[in-house]
CSV table of C-alpha atoms and ligand atoms in Angstrom, one decimal:
chain,number,residue,atom,x,y,z
A,816,MET,CA,7.0,9.5,-27.5
A,817,THR,CA,8.7,10.4,-24.2
A,818,ASP,CA,11.8,8.5,-25.4
A,819,GLY,CA,14.3,7.8,-22.7
A,820,ALA,CA,12.3,9.2,-19.7
A,821,PRO,CA,13.6,7.2,-16.7
A,822,MET,CA,10.2,5.8,-15.7
A,823,LEU,CA,9.8,4.3,-19.2
A,824,ARG,CA,13.0,2.2,-19.0
A,825,PRO,CA,12.7,-1.5,-18.0
A,826,GLY,CA,13.4,-2.3,-14.4
A,827,ARG,CA,14.1,-5.4,-12.3
A,828,ILE,CA,13.0,-6.4,-8.9
A,829,GLY,CA,14.9,-9.6,-7.8
A,830,THR,CA,14.4,-12.1,-10.6
A,831,VAL,CA,11.5,-10.3,-12.2
A,832,GLU,CA,11.9,-8.0,-15.2
A,833,LEU,CA,9.5,-5.1,-15.5
A,834,GLY,CA,8.6,-3.4,-18.7
A,835,ASN,CA,8.7,0.1,-17.1
A,836,ARG,CA,9.2,1.7,-13.7
A,837,MET,CA,5.7,2.8,-13.1
A,838,VAL,CA,4.0,0.8,-10.3
A,839,ARG,CA,0.4,0.7,-9.3
A,840,ALA,CA,0.7,1.1,-5.5
A,841,ALA,CA,-1.5,-1.0,-3.2
A,842,THR,CA,-5.0,0.4,-3.1
A,843,SER,CA,-7.6,-1.6,-1.1
A,844,GLU,CA,-10.6,-2.2,-3.4
A,845,THR,CA,-13.0,-3.6,-0.8
A,846,MET,CA,-14.7,-5.4,-3.7
A,847,ALA,CA,-14.4,-9.0,-2.3
A,848,THR,CA,-17.3,-11.0,-0.9
A,849,GLU,CA,-18.0,-10.7,2.8
A,850,ASP,CA,-15.6,-13.6,3.5
A,851,GLY,CA,-12.8,-12.1,1.5
A,852,THR,CA,-13.2,-14.2,-1.7
A,853,ILE,CA,-12.4,-12.8,-5.1
A,854,THR,CA,-15.3,-11.5,-7.2
A,855,PRO,CA,-15.7,-11.2,-11.0
A,856,ALA,CA,-15.8,-7.4,-10.5
A,857,LEU,CA,-12.4,-7.5,-8.9
A,858,VAL,CA,-11.0,-9.6,-11.7
A,859,ASP,CA,-12.3,-7.0,-14.2
A,860,PHE,CA,-10.8,-4.3,-12.1
A,861,TYR,CA,-7.3,-5.9,-12.3
A,862,ARG,CA,-7.7,-6.7,-16.0
A,863,ARG,CA,-8.1,-3.0,-16.6
A,864,LEU,CA,-5.0,-2.3,-14.6
A,865,ALA,CA,-3.0,-4.9,-16.5
A,866,LYS,CA,-4.2,-3.5,-19.9
A,867,GLY,CA,-3.2,0.0,-18.6
A,868,GLY,CA,0.5,-0.8,-18.9
A,869,ALA,CA,1.9,-0.5,-15.3
A,870,GLY,CA,5.3,-2.2,-15.0
A,871,LEU,CA,4.1,-3.7,-11.7
A,872,ILE,CA,0.8,-4.0,-10.0
A,873,ILE,CA,0.7,-4.4,-6.2
A,874,THR,CA,-2.6,-5.7,-4.9
A,875,GLY,CA,-4.6,-4.0,-2.2
A,876,HIS,CA,-3.6,-5.3,1.2
A,877,ILE,CA,-4.7,-9.0,1.8
A,878,TYR,CA,-5.3,-10.2,5.3
A,879,VAL,CA,-3.3,-13.3,6.3
A,880,GLU,CA,-5.6,-14.2,9.1
A,881,ARG,CA,-9.2,-13.2,9.8
A,882,ARG,CA,-8.4,-11.2,12.9
A,883,GLY,CA,-6.1,-9.1,10.8
A,884,GLN,CA,-8.8,-8.0,8.4
A,885,TYR,CA,-8.9,-4.2,8.1
A,886,ALA,CA,-12.2,-3.4,6.5
A,887,PRO,CA,-15.4,-5.2,5.3
A,888,PHE,CA,-15.1,-6.6,1.7
A,889,GLN,CA,-11.3,-6.7,1.9
A,890,THR,CA,-9.6,-9.7,0.2
A,891,GLY,CA,-8.2,-12.5,2.3
A,892,ILE,CA,-5.6,-15.3,1.7
A,893,GLU,CA,-6.0,-16.9,5.1
A,894,SER,CA,-7.1,-20.3,3.8
A,895,ASP,CA,-6.3,-22.7,1.0
A,896,ALA,CA,-9.9,-22.3,-0.2
A,897,LYS,CA,-8.9,-18.7,-1.3
A,898,VAL,CA,-6.3,-19.9,-3.8
A,899,PRO,CA,-8.5,-20.7,-6.8
A,900,GLY,CA,-10.0,-17.2,-6.7
A,901,TRP,CA,-6.7,-15.6,-6.6
A,902,ARG,CA,-5.4,-17.9,-9.4
A,903,GLY,CA,-8.2,-16.7,-11.7
A,904,LEU,CA,-7.3,-13.0,-11.0
A,905,VAL,CA,-3.6,-13.6,-11.5
A,906,GLU,CA,-4.2,-15.5,-14.7
A,907,ALA,CA,-6.3,-12.6,-16.0
A,908,VAL,CA,-3.5,-10.1,-15.2
A,909,HIS,CA,-0.9,-12.3,-16.9
A,910,ALA,CA,-3.1,-12.8,-20.0
A,911,ASP,CA,-3.0,-9.0,-20.4
A,912,GLY,CA,0.8,-8.8,-20.0
A,913,GLY,CA,0.8,-7.6,-16.3
A,914,THR,CA,3.1,-8.5,-13.5
A,915,ILE,CA,1.5,-8.7,-10.0
A,916,PHE,CA,2.7,-8.8,-6.4
A,917,ALA,CA,0.4,-9.8,-3.5
A,918,GLU,CA,0.5,-7.3,-0.6
A,919,LEU,CA,0.3,-9.4,2.6
A,920,ALA,CA,-1.1,-7.6,5.6
A,921,HIS,CA,-2.4,-7.8,9.2
A,922,ALA,CA,-4.3,-4.8,10.5
A,923,GLY,CA,-3.6,-5.4,14.2
A,924,SER,CA,-5.4,-2.8,16.3
A,925,GLN,CA,-6.3,-0.9,13.1
A,926,SER,CA,-9.1,-3.3,12.2
A,927,VAL,CA,-12.5,-1.6,11.7
A,928,VAL,CA,-14.4,-4.8,11.0
A,929,PRO,CA,-17.5,-4.8,13.2
A,930,GLY,CA,-17.4,-7.6,15.8
A,931,ASN,CA,-13.7,-8.2,15.4
A,932,THR,CA,-11.5,-8.2,18.6
A,933,PRO,CA,-8.2,-6.9,17.2
A,934,CYS,CA,-4.8,-7.9,18.5
A,935,ALA,CA,-1.6,-5.9,18.9
A,936,PRO,CA,1.8,-6.0,20.6
A,937,SER,CA,0.5,-4.1,23.6
A,938,ILE,CA,-2.8,-2.8,24.9
A,939,VAL,CA,-2.5,0.6,23.4
A,940,PRO,CA,-5.6,2.2,21.8
A,941,ASN,CA,-5.2,2.5,18.0
A,942,ALA,CA,-3.8,6.0,17.1
A,943,ILE,CA,-6.5,6.6,14.5
A,944,PHE,CA,-9.6,4.7,15.7
A,945,ALA,CA,-8.9,4.4,19.5
A,946,THR,CA,-9.8,0.7,19.3
A,947,ARG,CA,-8.6,-1.2,22.3
A,948,PRO,CA,-6.7,-4.4,21.2
A,949,GLU,CA,-5.9,-7.6,23.0
A,950,GLU,CA,-2.2,-8.1,23.7
A,951,LEU,CA,-0.6,-10.9,21.7
A,952,THR,CA,1.1,-13.6,23.8
A,953,PRO,CA,4.5,-14.9,22.6
A,954,ASP,CA,2.7,-18.0,21.1
A,955,GLY,CA,0.2,-15.7,19.5
A,956,ILE,CA,3.0,-13.7,17.8
A,957,ASP,CA,4.5,-17.0,16.5
A,958,ALA,CA,1.1,-17.9,15.1
A,959,VAL,CA,0.8,-14.6,13.2
A,960,ILE,CA,4.3,-14.9,11.8
A,961,ASP,CA,3.3,-18.4,10.6
A,962,ALA,CA,0.1,-17.0,9.1
A,963,PHE,CA,2.3,-14.7,6.9
A,964,GLY,CA,4.4,-17.7,5.8
A,965,GLN,CA,1.3,-19.7,4.9
A,966,ALA,CA,-0.2,-16.8,3.1
A,967,ALA,CA,3.0,-16.4,1.1
A,968,ARG,CA,2.9,-20.1,0.1
A,969,ARG,CA,-0.7,-19.7,-1.1
A,970,ALA,CA,0.3,-16.6,-3.1
A,971,VAL,CA,3.0,-18.7,-4.9
A,972,GLU,CA,0.4,-21.4,-5.6
A,973,ALA,CA,-1.9,-18.8,-7.0
A,974,GLY,CA,0.8,-17.7,-9.5
A,975,PHE,CA,1.7,-14.3,-8.1
A,976,ASP,CA,5.0,-12.9,-9.4
A,977,GLY,CA,6.1,-11.6,-6.0
A,978,ILE,CA,5.1,-10.7,-2.4
A,979,HIS,CA,4.9,-7.2,-1.0
A,980,ILE,CA,4.8,-7.1,2.8
A,981,HIS,CA,2.7,-4.3,4.3
A,982,GLY,CA,4.9,-3.1,7.0
A,983,GLY,CA,3.7,0.5,7.3
A,984,ASN,CA,0.8,2.9,7.8
A,985,GLY,CA,-0.1,1.9,11.3
A,986,TYR,CA,-0.9,-1.7,10.7
A,987,LEU,CA,0.4,-4.6,12.9
A,988,ILE,CA,4.0,-4.5,11.7
A,989,SER,CA,4.1,-0.8,12.3
A,990,GLN,CA,2.6,-1.3,15.7
A,991,PHE,CA,5.5,-3.6,16.6
A,992,MET,CA,8.1,-1.1,15.2
A,993,SER,CA,6.8,2.0,17.0
A,994,PRO,CA,7.5,2.7,20.7
A,995,LEU,CA,4.2,4.5,20.7
A,996,ALA,CA,2.3,1.3,20.2
A,997,ASN,CA,4.7,-1.3,21.5
A,998,THR,CA,5.4,-1.2,25.2
A,999,ARG,CA,6.5,-4.8,25.6
A,1000,THR,CA,9.4,-5.7,27.8
A,1001,ASP,CA,10.2,-9.1,26.2
A,1002,LYS,CA,12.3,-9.8,23.1
A,1003,TRP,CA,9.6,-8.1,20.9
A,1004,GLY,CA,9.8,-4.7,22.5
A,1005,GLY,CA,12.2,-2.1,23.9
A,1006,SER,CA,15.2,-1.5,21.7
A,1007,ALA,CA,14.9,-0.7,18.0
A,1008,GLU,CA,16.3,-4.2,17.3
A,1009,ASN,CA,13.6,-5.8,19.4
A,1010,ARG,CA,10.8,-3.7,17.9
A,1011,GLY,CA,12.0,-4.5,14.4
A,1012,ARG,CA,12.2,-8.3,15.2
A,1013,PHE,CA,8.6,-8.9,14.2
A,1014,LEU,CA,9.1,-7.6,10.6
A,1015,VAL,CA,12.4,-9.5,10.3
A,1016,GLU,CA,10.6,-12.8,11.5
A,1017,VAL,CA,7.7,-12.2,9.1
A,1018,TYR,CA,10.1,-11.7,6.3
A,1019,ARG,CA,12.0,-14.9,7.2
A,1020,ALA,CA,8.8,-16.9,7.4
A,1021,ILE,CA,7.8,-15.6,3.9
A,1022,ARG,CA,11.3,-16.2,2.5
A,1023,ALA,CA,11.3,-19.7,3.8
A,1024,ALA,CA,7.9,-20.3,2.2
A,1025,VAL,CA,8.8,-18.9,-1.2
A,1026,GLY,CA,12.4,-19.8,-1.6
A,1027,PRO,CA,15.5,-17.7,-2.3
A,1028,ASP,CA,14.6,-16.5,-5.9
A,1029,PHE,CA,11.1,-15.4,-5.5
A,1030,PRO,CA,10.8,-11.5,-5.3
A,1031,VAL,CA,9.9,-10.2,-1.8
A,1032,THR,CA,9.6,-6.5,-1.2
A,1033,ALA,CA,8.2,-4.5,1.7
A,1034,ARG,CA,6.4,-1.3,2.4
A,1035,ILE,CA,8.1,-0.1,5.6
A,1036,GLY,CA,7.1,2.6,8.1
A,1037,MET,CA,10.3,4.6,8.4
A,1038,ALA,CA,9.2,7.0,11.1
A,1039,ASP,CA,6.2,8.2,13.1
A,1040,PRO,CA,5.1,11.7,12.2
A,1041,GLY,CA,4.9,12.8,15.8
A,1042,ALA,CA,7.5,13.3,18.5
A,1043,GLY,CA,8.6,10.3,20.7
A,1044,GLY,CA,7.9,7.7,18.1
A,1045,LEU,CA,9.9,5.5,15.7
A,1046,THR,CA,12.9,7.3,14.1
A,1047,VAL,CA,14.6,6.9,10.8
A,1048,ALA,CA,17.7,5.6,12.6
A,1049,ASP,CA,15.5,2.9,14.2
A,1050,SER,CA,13.9,1.7,11.0
A,1051,LEU,CA,17.2,1.8,9.1
A,1052,GLU,CA,18.5,-0.7,11.6
A,1053,THR,CA,15.8,-3.1,10.5
A,1054,VAL,CA,16.2,-2.3,6.7
A,1055,ARG,CA,20.0,-3.0,7.1
A,1056,LEU,CA,19.2,-6.4,8.5
A,1057,LEU,CA,16.8,-7.3,5.8
A,1058,GLN,CA,18.9,-6.4,2.8
A,1059,PRO,CA,21.6,-9.1,3.2
A,1060,GLU,CA,18.8,-11.6,3.8
A,1061,GLY,CA,17.5,-11.0,0.3
A,1062,LEU,CA,14.8,-8.3,0.6
A,1063,ASN,CA,14.4,-7.1,-3.0
A,1064,ALA,CA,13.0,-3.6,-2.6
A,1065,VAL,CA,11.6,-1.1,0.0
A,1066,GLU,CA,8.7,1.3,-0.3
A,1067,PRO,CA,9.1,3.8,2.5
A,1068,VAL,CA,6.0,5.4,4.2
A,1069,TYR,CA,5.0,6.7,7.6
A,1070,CYS,CA,4.8,4.2,10.5
A,1071,ILE,CA,2.1,4.9,13.1
A,1072,MET,CA,-0.2,7.8,12.0
A,1073,ASN,CA,-2.8,9.9,13.7
A,1074,SER,CA,-4.8,10.2,10.5
A,1075,TYR,CA,-4.9,8.4,7.2
A,1076,LEU,CA,-4.2,11.9,5.7
A,1077,ASP,CA,-0.6,11.7,7.0
A,1078,ASN,CA,-0.1,9.1,4.3
A,1079,ILE,CA,-2.8,9.9,1.8
A,1080,ARG,CA,-2.3,13.7,1.6
A,1081,PRO,CA,-5.0,15.8,-0.1
A,1082,TYR,CA,-4.8,17.9,-3.2
A,1083,VAL,CA,-1.2,17.1,-4.2
A,1084,GLY,CA,0.1,19.8,-6.5
A,1085,VAL,CA,-3.5,21.0,-7.3
A,1086,GLY,CA,-3.7,24.7,-8.2
A,1087,ALA,CA,-6.9,26.7,-7.9
A,1088,GLY,CA,-7.7,26.6,-11.6
A,1089,ARG,CA,-7.4,22.8,-11.7
A,1090,ALA,CA,-9.5,22.5,-8.6
A,1091,LEU,CA,-12.3,24.6,-10.1
A,1092,ARG,CA,-12.3,22.7,-13.4
A,1093,ASP,CA,-12.9,19.5,-11.3
A,1094,TRP,CA,-15.4,21.0,-8.9
A,1095,ALA,CA,-12.9,20.4,-6.1
A,1096,VAL,CA,-13.9,23.7,-4.4
A,1097,GLU,CA,-12.8,22.5,-1.0
A,1098,ARG,CA,-9.2,22.9,-2.2
A,1099,LEU,CA,-9.7,26.7,-2.3
A,1100,TRP,CA,-9.5,26.9,1.5
A,1101,LYS,CA,-7.2,23.9,2.0
A,1102,PRO,CA,-3.6,24.2,0.9
A,1103,PRO,CA,-2.3,21.8,-1.7
A,1104,SER,CA,0.2,19.1,-0.5
A,1105,THR,CA,3.6,18.9,-2.2
A,1106,GLU,CA,4.6,16.2,-4.6
A,1107,ALA,CA,6.7,13.1,-3.8
A,1108,TYR,CA,6.4,13.6,0.0
A,1109,TYR,CA,8.2,10.5,1.0
A,1110,ARG,CA,11.3,11.4,-1.1
A,1111,PRO,CA,13.4,12.2,2.1
A,1112,PHE,CA,12.8,8.6,3.3
A,1113,ALA,CA,13.9,7.3,-0.1
A,1114,LYS,CA,17.1,9.3,0.2
A,1115,ASN,CA,17.7,7.9,3.7
A,1116,ILE,CA,17.5,4.4,2.4
A,1117,LYS,CA,19.7,5.1,-0.6
A,1118,GLN,CA,22.4,6.5,1.7
A,1119,ALA,CA,22.2,3.6,4.1
A,1120,CYS,CA,21.8,0.8,1.5
A,1121,PRO,CA,22.8,2.1,-1.9
A,1122,ASP,CA,22.1,-1.2,-3.7
A,1123,LEU,CA,18.6,-1.7,-2.4
A,1124,PRO,CA,15.9,-0.8,-4.9
A,1125,VAL,CA,13.5,1.9,-3.7
A,1126,ILE,CA,9.9,2.2,-4.8
A,1127,LEU,CA,8.8,5.8,-4.1
A,1128,VAL,CA,5.1,6.3,-3.4
A,1129,GLY,CA,3.2,9.3,-2.1
A,1130,GLY,CA,2.0,12.2,-4.2
A,1131,ILE,CA,3.7,11.4,-7.4
A,1132,ARG,CA,1.7,13.5,-9.9
A,1133,THR,CA,3.7,14.8,-12.8
A,1134,THR,CA,5.8,13.2,-15.5
A,1135,GLN,CA,8.5,15.7,-14.5
A,1136,ILE,CA,8.7,14.4,-10.9
A,1137,MET,CA,8.6,10.8,-12.1
A,1138,SER,CA,11.6,11.4,-14.4
A,1139,GLU,CA,13.4,13.4,-11.7
A,1140,VAL,CA,13.2,11.1,-8.8
A,1141,ILE,CA,14.4,8.1,-10.8
A,1142,GLY,CA,16.9,10.2,-12.9
A,1143,SER,CA,18.4,11.6,-9.7
A,1144,GLY,CA,18.9,8.1,-8.2
A,1145,ASP,CA,16.6,8.9,-5.2
A,1146,ALA,CA,14.3,6.0,-6.2
A,1147,ASP,CA,14.3,3.2,-8.8
A,1148,PHE,CA,10.5,3.0,-9.3
A,1149,VAL,CA,7.6,5.4,-8.9
A,1150,ALA,CA,4.4,4.1,-7.4
A,1151,MET,CA,1.0,5.7,-7.5
A,1152,ALA,CA,-2.3,4.8,-5.8
A,1153,ARG,CA,-5.0,7.4,-6.4
A,1154,PRO,CA,-3.9,8.4,-9.9
A,1155,PHE,CA,-4.6,4.8,-11.0
A,1156,VAL,CA,-8.0,4.9,-9.5
A,1157,ARG,CA,-8.9,7.7,-11.8
A,1158,GLU,CA,-6.8,6.5,-14.8
A,1159,PRO,CA,-6.0,2.7,-14.8
A,1160,ASP,CA,-4.3,3.2,-18.2
A,1161,LEU,CA,-2.1,6.1,-17.0
A,1162,PRO,CA,1.2,4.3,-17.9
A,1163,LYS,CA,-0.1,3.6,-21.4
A,1164,LYS,CA,-0.8,7.3,-21.9
A,1165,ILE,CA,2.6,8.3,-20.6
A,1166,ILE,CA,4.3,5.7,-22.8
A,1167,ALA,CA,2.4,7.3,-25.7
A,1168,GLY,CA,3.8,10.8,-24.9
A,1169,ARG,CA,1.4,12.3,-22.3
A,1170,LYS,CA,3.3,14.8,-20.2
A,1171,GLY,CA,2.5,16.9,-17.1
A,1172,MET,CA,0.0,16.3,-14.4
A,1173,VAL,CA,-2.2,13.3,-13.9
A,1174,ASP,CA,-6.0,13.7,-13.8
A,1175,CYS,CA,-6.4,12.8,-10.1
A,1176,VAL,CA,-6.8,15.8,-7.8
A,1177,SER,CA,-6.2,13.8,-4.6
A,1178,CYS,CA,-9.7,14.8,-3.2
A,1179,ASN,CA,-9.8,11.5,-1.3
A,1180,LEU,CA,-13.4,10.6,-2.1
A,1181,CYS,CA,-12.1,7.2,-3.1
A,1182,LEU,CA,-10.9,6.8,0.5
A,1183,GLU,CA,-14.1,8.0,2.0
A,1184,HIS,CA,-16.0,5.1,0.4
A,1185,GLU,CA,-13.5,2.4,1.4
A,1186,GLY,CA,-15.2,-0.6,3.1
A,1187,GLN,CA,-18.6,0.5,1.9
A,1188,ASP,CA,-18.4,0.7,-1.9
A,1189,GLY,CA,-16.0,-0.7,-4.5
A,1190,LEU,CA,-12.9,1.4,-5.3
A,1191,LYS,CA,-13.5,4.0,-8.0
A,1192,CYS,CA,-13.0,7.6,-8.8
A,1193,TRP,CA,-16.1,9.5,-7.7
A,1194,ARG,CA,-15.1,12.7,-9.5
A,1195,LYS,CA,-14.6,11.3,-13.0
A,1196,THR,CA,-18.0,12.2,-14.2
A,1197,THR,CA,-20.8,14.4,-13.0
A,1198,GLY,CA,-22.9,11.3,-12.5
A,1199,ASP,CA,-20.3,9.7,-10.2
A,1200,LEU,CA,-20.1,12.9,-8.2
A,1201,VAL,CA,-23.9,13.1,-7.8
A,1202,GLU,CA,-23.9,9.5,-6.7
A,1203,HIS,CA,-21.2,10.1,-4.2
A,1204,LEU,CA,-23.2,13.0,-2.7
A,1205,ARG,CA,-26.3,10.8,-2.5
A,1206,LEU,CA,-24.4,8.1,-0.7
A,1207,ARG,CA,-22.7,10.5,1.6
A,1208,TYR,CA,-25.9,12.3,2.7
A,1209,LEU,CA,-28.7,9.8,2.1
A,1210,ARG,CA,-27.3,6.4,2.7
B,2362,FMN,C1,-8.6,4.2,-1.2
B,2362,FMN,C2,-7.2,3.9,-0.8
B,2362,FMN,C3,-6.9,2.6,-0.4
B,2362,FMN,C4,-5.6,2.3,0.0
B,2362,FMN,N1,-5.2,1.0,0.3
B,2362,FMN,C5,-3.9,0.7,0.6
B,2362,FMN,C6,-3.6,-0.7,0.8
B,2362,FMN,O1,-4.4,-1.6,0.6
B,2362,FMN,N2,-2.3,-1.0,1.0
B,2362,FMN,C7,-1.3,0.0,1.1
B,2362,FMN,O2,-0.2,-0.3,1.4
B,2362,FMN,N3,-1.7,1.3,0.9
B,2362,FMN,C8,-2.9,1.6,0.6
B,2362,FMN,N4,-3.3,2.9,0.4
B,2362,FMN,C9,-2.2,4.0,0.4
B,2362,FMN,C10,-1.5,4.1,-1.0
B,2362,FMN,O3,-0.9,3.0,-1.4
B,2362,FMN,C11,-0.5,5.3,-1.0
B,2362,FMN,O4,0.4,5.1,0.0
B,2362,FMN,C12,-1.2,6.7,-0.7
B,2362,FMN,O5,-2.4,6.8,-1.4
B,2362,FMN,C13,-0.3,7.8,-1.3
B,2362,FMN,O6,0.0,7.6,-2.6
B,2362,FMN,P1,-0.8,8.4,-3.8
B,2362,FMN,O7,-0.5,9.9,-3.5
B,2362,FMN,O8,-0.2,7.9,-5.1
B,2362,FMN,O9,-2.2,8.1,-3.7
B,2362,FMN,C14,-4.6,3.3,0.0
B,2362,FMN,C15,-4.9,4.6,-0.4
B,2362,FMN,C16,-6.2,4.9,-0.8
B,2362,FMN,C17,-6.5,6.2,-1.3
C-alpha cells in the first residue's frame, strides 16, 4: 500500500466528499449518436471508469446548444429529451461507487462540425482551425448564457454530482476572455473585467439553476501562450470575482491556443527506452514534454486565492509528482486525461501500491481519432496499433 500518499487521501469539493484526490479529467469520447444522445457503449465506458476508482470523474465536454457542438458524435445536453440518457449513465456510475461532474461547454468558433455556422464574441478566425464565426449580438450572448443555465438544470435532473464549466482551451468562454479573439467595444469586451464578464455570467446562470450547495467548478484559461494575449493578471481578476460567489474549484489551463498540442503535450516524461518498448519511435526525434506543465498556474491561483481548491491537470504521469504537487500545497487534486484512456483503473492500481510512471506515453493517437472513432488507446495492443494505421492511411 502507498499509505498516506497525498493523492490517496479523501478530498472535498463543495458539499461532495471524494474518496481520493485522483480525478479523471474531461476527455471527449465522441461516442454519442449523431444527435448527441448517450449510447450503451458510452455507459459501459463510464462504468469502467467508475470501477477504476477515480475520486472524481469529469465527463467529456457536453454542448449546451447545438451551435456550440465541437465535434461529430460529441454528447449534448441542449434539450430535456437528453436527460433520460444522461440519467442512465449517471446511475451506472453511482452503482459502481463513482462521483461524476458534467462538463458544460460551448465551442464557439472552434466548432469543427460540418455545416455548422459557429458564433463567437467577434469575427476573428479561430486560432487553430481558421474558421470564420458570426459575431454574437447582445441578445445572442444572453441566449447562450441562458443555455448554460438550462443545461445545468438538466444535469441536476440527470443526477450529476456537480457541474464543471469548460472555460479554457480556446472554446467560447476563452474566446471572450482573450483580447486576441474578443475585439468588442461593448460591456463584453475591452478591459479584463469586461472580457471576464461572460464567464462570470455563465457561472451565475448555472449557480442560479443549481442552488447554493451544488458543487460548481471550472476549467479556466489562465493565459494565452503567445504575446499580446490574455495574461495571468487578467484571468486572476475573474477568478477573484468567482470565489466569493461560491465557485468550488478551479482547473487552470491555457486560454486561446494555436494548436491542441499547447494543452495536450506529447511524450510527457517519456525516455527513449520507454518509447522503444511501446513502438513510439517518433519520440526519438521529438523531445519529451515535462510533467505537470500547468503547475505555475496552480501556484498563481494559490497565491491569489489560498482557500480555493485547485485541480491540476496537464502531464501528471508519476506517483511521485502526484504526491508532490498535492503535498506541497500547489494543488488539492491531480487530474489526468490520457492516462485514463490507457488505464481506466489507474487509481485502483495506485491505491493497491503501484508506483512510478503510468503506462500512457502521450503519443496523442487518441486525439487523432477524436470525432471519427470512439475514445480508446490505440497503442495498448499490437492489434489496436495496426487498426490505427489502417484507419490513418486507408480510411
Ligand atoms: C482525446 C482528448 C479529448 C479531450 N477532450 C477534452 C474535453 O472534452 N474537455 C476538456 O476540458 N479537455 C479535454 N481534453 C484535454 C484534457 O482534459 C487535458 O487537459 C489534456 O489532455 C492534458 O492532460 P493529460 O496530460 O493528463 O492528458 C482532451 C484531451 C484528449 C487527449
